[in-house]
Amino acid sequence: DATKEQKWNQFRLWRMQQLQLSDWTQALDCTLDEQSAKEFRDYRAFLKDAPSNFDSVEDIDFPGFVGMMDYKIVYIKHPYKAA
């Protein structure tokens, strides 16, 4: 089993990937509608604040993730959470 430190290091690597995938959403010329832009901003803030807000990686209840859909990078809400 991984140590607590190793788990946080794994989380930070994954977080970096999620932030890199969504960097384009923060550009001034981004064409996302306001609701989508807000979802990305909120998600990015959640990821950045997670190490300060949670004692362990296992405690994090992720609201969604950045992924690919129809050849586009999109924010995918957690399928079991209310909108």
mmCIF file of N, CA and C in Angstrom:
data_model
loop_
_atom_site.group_PDB
_atom_site.id
_atom_site.type_symbol
_atom_site.label_atom_id
_atom_site.label_comp_id
_atom_site.label_asym_id
_atom_site.label_seq_id
_atom_site.Cartn_x
_atom_site.Cartn_y
_atom_site.Cartn_z
ATOM 1 N N ASP A 1 0.832 -1.191 0.000
ATOM 2 C CA ASP A 1 0.000 0.000 0.000
ATOM 3 C C ASP A 1 0.875 1.252 0.000
ATOM 4 N N ALA A 2 0.350 2.268 -0.667
ATOM 5 C CA ALA A 2 1.069 3.536 -0.736
ATOM 6 C C ALA A 2 0.931 4.296 0.579
ATOM 7 N N THR A 3 1.970 5.041 0.898
ATOM 8 C CA THR A 3 1.913 5.885 2.095
ATOM 9 C C THR A 3 1.036 7.106 1.800
ATOM 10 N N LYS A 4 0.682 7.822 2.852
ATOM 11 C CA LYS A 4 -0.107 9.040 2.704
ATOM 12 C C LYS A 4 0.603 10.037 1.791
ATOM 13 N N GLU A 5 1.912 10.171 1.984
ATOM 14 C CA GLU A 5 2.702 11.093 1.155
ATOM 15 C C GLU A 5 2.699 10.657 -0.313
ATOM 16 N N GLN A 6 2.842 9.360 -0.560
ATOM 17 C CA GLN A 6 2.822 8.862 -1.934
ATOM 18 C C GLN A 6 1.467 9.115 -2.599
ATOM 19 N N LYS A 7 0.398 8.933 -1.831
ATOM 20 C CA LYS A 7 -0.940 9.181 -2.378
ATOM 21 C C LYS A 7 -1.127 10.648 -2.732
ATOM 22 N N TRP A 8 -0.638 11.548 -1.874
ATOM 23 C CA TRP A 8 -0.739 12.970 -2.191
ATOM 24 C C TRP A 8 0.117 13.313 -3.412
ATOM 25 N N ASN A 9 1.277 12.695 -3.532
ATOM 26 C CA ASN A 9 2.109 12.928 -4.718
ATOM 27 C C ASN A 9 1.406 12.449 -5.984
ATOM 28 N N GLN A 10 0.735 11.298 -5.910
ATOM 29 C CA GLN A 10 -0.029 10.798 -7.058
ATOM 30 C C GLN A 10 -1.172 11.750 -7.392
ATOM 31 N N PHE A 11 -1.835 12.242 -6.347
ATOM 32 C CA PHE A 11 -2.916 13.204 -6.570
ATOM 33 C C PHE A 11 -2.375 14.449 -7.263
ATOM 34 N N ARG A 12 -1.234 14.962 -6.820
ATOM 35 C CA ARG A 12 -0.675 16.189 -7.407
ATOM 36 C C ARG A 12 -0.327 15.993 -8.886
ATOM 37 N N LEU A 13 0.177 14.826 -9.244
ATOM 38 C CA LEU A 13 0.465 14.547 -10.658
ATOM 39 C C LEU A 13 -0.820 14.529 -11.479
ATOM 40 N N TRP A 14 -1.847 13.856 -10.947
ATOM 41 C CA TRP A 14 -3.133 13.797 -11.639
ATOM 42 C C TRP A 14 -3.752 15.193 -11.725
ATOM 43 N N ARG A 15 -3.664 15.955 -10.626
ATOM 44 C CA ARG A 15 -4.194 17.312 -10.593
ATOM 45 C C ARG A 15 -3.512 18.177 -11.654
ATOM 46 N N MET A 16 -2.195 18.053 -11.783
ATOM 47 C CA MET A 16 -1.462 18.829 -12.778
ATOM 48 C C MET A 16 -1.998 18.516 -14.180
ATOM 49 N N GLN A 17 -2.268 17.246 -14.449
ATOM 50 C CA GLN A 17 -2.817 16.867 -15.748
ATOM 51 C C GLN A 17 -4.195 17.498 -15.953
ATOM 52 N N GLN A 18 -5.051 17.444 -14.928
ATOM 53 C CA GLN A 18 -6.385 18.024 -15.035
ATOM 54 C C GLN A 18 -6.313 19.537 -15.267
ATOM 55 N N LEU A 19 -5.398 20.205 -14.583
ATOM 56 C CA LEU A 19 -5.250 21.651 -14.764
ATOM 57 C C LEU A 19 -4.707 21.980 -16.150
ATOM 58 N N GLN A 20 -3.755 21.190 -16.624
ATOM 59 C CA GLN A 20 -3.205 21.434 -17.962
ATOM 60 C C GLN A 20 -4.272 21.238 -19.040
ATOM 61 N N LEU A 21 -5.095 20.207 -18.866
ATOM 62 C CA LEU A 21 -6.158 19.957 -19.840
ATOM 63 C C LEU A 21 -7.176 21.094 -19.886
ATOM 64 N N SER A 22 -7.316 21.819 -18.791
ATOM 65 C CA SER A 22 -8.322 22.877 -18.735
ATOM 66 C C SER A 22 -7.736 24.285 -18.756
ATOM 67 N N ASP A 23 -6.435 24.415 -18.959
ATOM 68 C CA ASP A 23 -5.811 25.745 -19.016
ATOM 69 C C ASP A 23 -6.474 26.647 -20.053
ATOM 70 N N TRP A 24 -6.823 26.097 -21.190
ATOM 71 C CA TRP A 24 -7.406 26.893 -22.272
ATOM 72 C C TRP A 24 -8.697 27.586 -21.854
ATOM 73 N N THR A 25 -9.381 27.052 -20.853
ATOM 74 C CA THR A 25 -10.654 27.638 -20.425
ATOM 75 C C THR A 25 -10.468 28.952 -19.690
ATOM 76 N N GLN A 26 -9.243 29.261 -19.312
ATOM 77 C CA GLN A 26 -8.966 30.480 -18.545
ATOM 78 C C GLN A 26 -8.450 31.615 -19.417
ATOM 79 N N ALA A 27 -8.296 31.366 -20.708
ATOM 80 C CA ALA A 27 -7.809 32.399 -21.626
ATOM 81 C C ALA A 27 -8.872 33.468 -21.845
ATOM 82 N N LEU A 28 -8.438 34.683 -22.029
ATOM 83 C CA LEU A 28 -9.370 35.795 -22.234
ATOM 84 C C LEU A 28 -10.233 35.609 -23.476
ATOM 85 N N ASP A 29 -9.702 34.921 -24.485
ATOM 86 C CA ASP A 29 -10.461 34.751 -25.726
ATOM 87 C C ASP A 29 -11.194 33.404 -25.781
ATOM 88 N N CYS A 30 -11.373 32.769 -24.657
ATOM 89 C CA CYS A 30 -12.087 31.499 -24.596
ATOM 90 C C CYS A 30 -13.551 31.716 -24.967
ATOM 91 N N THR A 31 -14.099 30.836 -25.776
ATOM 92 C CA THR A 31 -15.458 31.008 -26.280
ATOM 93 C C THR A 31 -16.502 30.206 -25.505
ATOM 94 N N LEU A 32 -16.154 29.704 -24.329
ATOM 95 C CA LEU A 32 -17.132 28.975 -23.527
ATOM 96 C C LEU A 32 -18.242 29.910 -23.049
ATOM 97 N N ASP A 33 -19.455 29.364 -22.921
ATOM 98 C CA ASP A 33 -20.522 30.157 -22.324
ATOM 99 C C ASP A 33 -20.205 30.341 -20.837
ATOM 100 N N GLU A 34 -20.858 31.304 -20.198
ATOM 101 C CA GLU A 34 -20.512 31.667 -18.823
ATOM 102 C C GLU A 34 -20.692 30.508 -17.848
ATOM 103 N N GLN A 35 -21.752 29.708 -17.998
ATOM 104 C CA GLN A 35 -21.985 28.583 -17.101
ATOM 105 C C GLN A 35 -20.848 27.556 -17.203
ATOM 106 N N SER A 36 -20.433 27.219 -18.413
ATOM 107 C CA SER A 36 -19.336 26.261 -18.602
ATOM 108 C C SER A 36 -18.026 26.813 -18.059
ATOM 109 N N ALA A 37 -17.771 28.103 -18.312
ATOM 110 C CA ALA A 37 -16.550 28.731 -17.810
ATOM 111 C C ALA A 37 -16.527 28.695 -16.281
ATOM 112 N N LYS A 38 -17.678 28.938 -15.655
ATOM 113 C CA LYS A 38 -17.766 28.903 -14.195
ATOM 114 C C LYS A 38 -17.511 27.497 -13.664
ATOM 115 N N GLU A 39 -18.038 26.479 -14.336
ATOM 116 C CA GLU A 39 -17.807 25.094 -13.906
ATOM 117 C C GLU A 39 -16.315 24.767 -13.921
ATOM 118 N N PHE A 40 -15.625 25.188 -14.985
ATOM 119 C CA PHE A 40 -14.181 24.958 -15.055
ATOM 120 C C PHE A 40 -13.454 25.735 -13.957
ATOM 121 N N ARG A 41 -13.814 27.006 -13.742
ATOM 122 C CA ARG A 41 -13.168 27.812 -12.692
ATOM 123 C C ARG A 41 -13.354 27.167 -11.322
ATOM 124 N N ASP A 42 -14.581 26.746 -11.042
ATOM 125 C CA ASP A 42 -14.874 26.121 -9.751
ATOM 126 C C ASP A 42 -14.107 24.814 -9.575
ATOM 127 N N TYR A 43 -14.058 24.015 -10.627
ATOM 128 C CA TYR A 43 -13.350 22.740 -10.563
ATOM 129 C C TYR A 43 -11.854 22.964 -10.357
ATOM 130 N N ARG A 44 -11.286 23.906 -11.079
ATOM 131 C CA ARG A 44 -9.864 24.191 -10.938
ATOM 132 C C ARG A 44 -9.539 24.681 -9.530
ATOM 133 N N ALA A 45 -10.397 25.523 -8.971
ATOM 134 C CA ALA A 45 -10.203 26.000 -7.595
ATOM 135 C C ALA A 45 -10.311 24.827 -6.618
ATOM 136 N N PHE A 46 -11.264 23.934 -6.841
ATOM 137 C CA PHE A 46 -11.419 22.753 -5.996
ATOM 138 C C PHE A 46 -10.131 21.929 -5.993
ATOM 139 N N LEU A 47 -9.568 21.701 -7.183
ATOM 140 C CA LEU A 47 -8.329 20.911 -7.286
ATOM 141 C C LEU A 47 -7.164 21.602 -6.579
ATOM 142 N N LYS A 48 -7.038 22.895 -6.790
ATOM 143 C CA LYS A 48 -5.924 23.633 -6.188
ATOM 144 C C LYS A 48 -6.018 23.659 -4.670
ATOM 145 N N ASP A 49 -7.245 23.739 -4.141
ATOM 146 C CA ASP A 49 -7.455 23.839 -2.699
ATOM 147 C C ASP A 49 -7.524 22.494 -1.985
ATOM 148 N N ALA A 50 -7.647 21.409 -2.719
ATOM 149 C CA ALA A 50 -7.865 20.091 -2.111
ATOM 150 C C ALA A 50 -6.825 19.723 -1.045
ATOM 151 N N PRO A 51 -5.527 19.901 -1.276
ATOM 152 C CA PRO A 51 -4.563 19.519 -0.234
ATOM 153 C C PRO A 51 -4.747 20.276 1.080
ATOM 154 N N SER A 52 -5.271 21.489 1.007
ATOM 155 C CA SER A 52 -5.515 22.265 2.226
ATOM 156 C C SER A 52 -6.855 21.914 2.872
ATOM 157 N N ASN A 53 -7.784 21.415 2.072
ATOM 158 C CA ASN A 53 -9.144 21.175 2.554
ATOM 159 C C ASN A 53 -9.422 19.742 2.994
ATOM 160 N N PHE A 54 -8.521 18.809 2.676
ATOM 161 C CA PHE A 54 -8.750 17.408 3.000
ATOM 162 C C PHE A 54 -7.532 16.825 3.711
ATOM 163 N N ASP A 55 -7.789 15.960 4.682
ATOM 164 C CA ASP A 55 -6.688 15.328 5.427
ATOM 165 C C ASP A 55 -6.019 14.210 4.638
ATOM 166 N N SER A 56 -6.793 13.543 3.787
ATOM 167 C CA SER A 56 -6.219 12.462 2.982
ATOM 168 C C SER A 56 -6.883 12.448 1.614
ATOM 169 N N VAL A 57 -6.211 11.834 0.672
ATOM 170 C CA VAL A 57 -6.744 11.738 -0.683
ATOM 171 C C VAL A 57 -8.070 10.981 -0.677
ATOM 172 N N GLU A 58 -8.189 9.990 0.195
ATOM 173 C CA GLU A 58 -9.407 9.187 0.259
ATOM 174 C C GLU A 58 -10.624 10.007 0.687
ATOM 175 N N ASP A 59 -10.412 11.143 1.337
ATOM 176 C CA ASP A 59 -11.511 11.989 1.800
ATOM 177 C C ASP A 59 -12.093 12.876 0.699
ATOM 178 N N ILE A 60 -11.402 13.001 -0.419
ATOM 179 C CA ILE A 60 -11.831 13.909 -1.478
ATOM 180 C C ILE A 60 -13.035 13.321 -2.207
ATOM 181 N N ASP A 61 -14.098 14.111 -2.289
ATOM 182 C CA ASP A 61 -15.298 13.737 -3.032
ATOM 183 C C ASP A 61 -15.315 14.587 -4.299
ATOM 184 N N PHE A 62 -14.774 14.048 -5.366
ATOM 185 C CA PHE A 62 -14.588 14.809 -6.594
ATOM 186 C C PHE A 62 -15.923 15.157 -7.242
ATOM 187 N N PRO A 63 -16.090 16.412 -7.657
ATOM 188 C CA PRO A 63 -17.333 16.830 -8.296
ATOM 189 C C PRO A 63 -17.425 16.412 -9.764
ATOM 190 N N GLY A 64 -16.319 15.990 -10.347
ATOM 191 C CA GLY A 64 -16.268 15.613 -11.751
ATOM 192 C C GLY A 64 -14.820 15.526 -12.191
ATOM 193 N N PHE A 65 -14.599 15.605 -13.503
ATOM 194 C CA PHE A 65 -13.245 15.555 -14.033
ATOM 195 C C PHE A 65 -13.219 16.140 -15.438
ATOM 196 N N VAL A 66 -12.026 16.465 -15.910
ATOM 197 C CA VAL A 66 -11.838 16.946 -17.273
ATOM 198 C C VAL A 66 -11.518 15.737 -18.134
ATOM 199 N N GLY A 67 -12.232 15.609 -19.244
ATOM 200 C CA GLY A 67 -12.023 14.474 -20.134
ATOM 201 C C GLY A 67 -12.342 14.845 -21.572
ATOM 202 N N MET A 68 -12.363 13.836 -22.419
ATOM 203 C CA MET A 68 -12.638 14.034 -23.834
ATOM 204 C C MET A 68 -14.038 13.535 -24.169
ATOM 205 N N MET A 69 -14.751 14.323 -24.989
ATOM 206 C CA MET A 69 -16.053 13.917 -25.484
ATOM 207 C C MET A 69 -16.215 14.514 -26.877
ATOM 208 N N ASP A 70 -16.517 13.691 -27.844
ATOM 209 C CA ASP A 70 -16.664 14.158 -29.226
ATOM 210 C C ASP A 70 -15.446 14.953 -29.682
ATOM 211 N N TYR A 71 -14.261 14.465 -29.328
ATOM 212 C CA TYR A 71 -12.984 15.065 -29.719
ATOM 213 C C TYR A 71 -12.762 16.458 -29.144
ATOM 214 N N LYS A 72 -13.454 16.778 -28.071
ATOM 215 C CA LYS A 72 -13.285 18.058 -27.400
ATOM 216 C C LYS A 72 -12.959 17.804 -25.934
ATOM 217 N N ILE A 73 -12.197 18.708 -25.342
ATOM 218 C CA ILE A 73 -11.916 18.631 -23.906
ATOM 219 C C ILE A 73 -13.074 19.301 -23.179
ATOM 220 N N VAL A 74 -13.698 18.556 -22.280
ATOM 221 C CA VAL A 74 -14.885 19.054 -21.586
ATOM 222 C C VAL A 74 -14.800 18.734 -20.104
ATOM 223 N N TYR A 75 -15.622 19.439 -19.309
ATOM 224 C CA TYR A 75 -15.776 19.128 -17.896
ATOM 225 C C TYR A 75 -16.950 18.166 -17.771
ATOM 226 N N ILE A 76 -16.710 17.018 -17.164
ATOM 227 C CA ILE A 76 -17.736 15.995 -17.009
ATOM 228 C C ILE A 76 -18.118 15.936 -15.538
ATOM 229 N N LYS A 77 -19.372 16.288 -15.241
ATOM 230 C CA LYS A 77 -19.844 16.282 -13.871
ATOM 231 C C LYS A 77 -19.915 14.853 -13.350
ATOM 232 N N HIS A 78 -19.722 14.704 -12.056
ATOM 233 C CA HIS A 78 -19.832 13.405 -11.404
ATOM 234 C C HIS A 78 -21.219 12.839 -11.730
ATOM 235 N N PRO A 79 -21.285 11.604 -12.224
ATOM 236 C CA PRO A 79 -22.579 11.064 -12.661
ATOM 237 C C PRO A 79 -23.568 10.796 -11.528
ATOM 238 N N TYR A 80 -23.100 10.752 -10.287
ATOM 239 C CA TYR A 80 -23.990 10.417 -9.180
ATOM 240 C C TYR A 80 -24.319 11.617 -8.303
ATOM 241 N N LYS A 81 -23.964 12.793 -8.749
ATOM 242 C CA LYS A 81 -24.236 14.000 -7.980
ATOM 243 C C LYS A 81 -25.358 14.789 -8.643
ATOM 244 N N ALA A 82 -26.143 15.436 -7.832
ATOM 245 C CA ALA A 82 -27.196 16.301 -8.367
ATOM 246 C C ALA A 82 -26.554 17.521 -9.008
ATOM 247 N N ALA A 83 -27.166 18.008 -10.039
ATOM 248 C CA ALA A 83 -26.619 19.171 -10.757
ATOM 249 C C ALA A 83 -26.779 20.433 -9.954
#
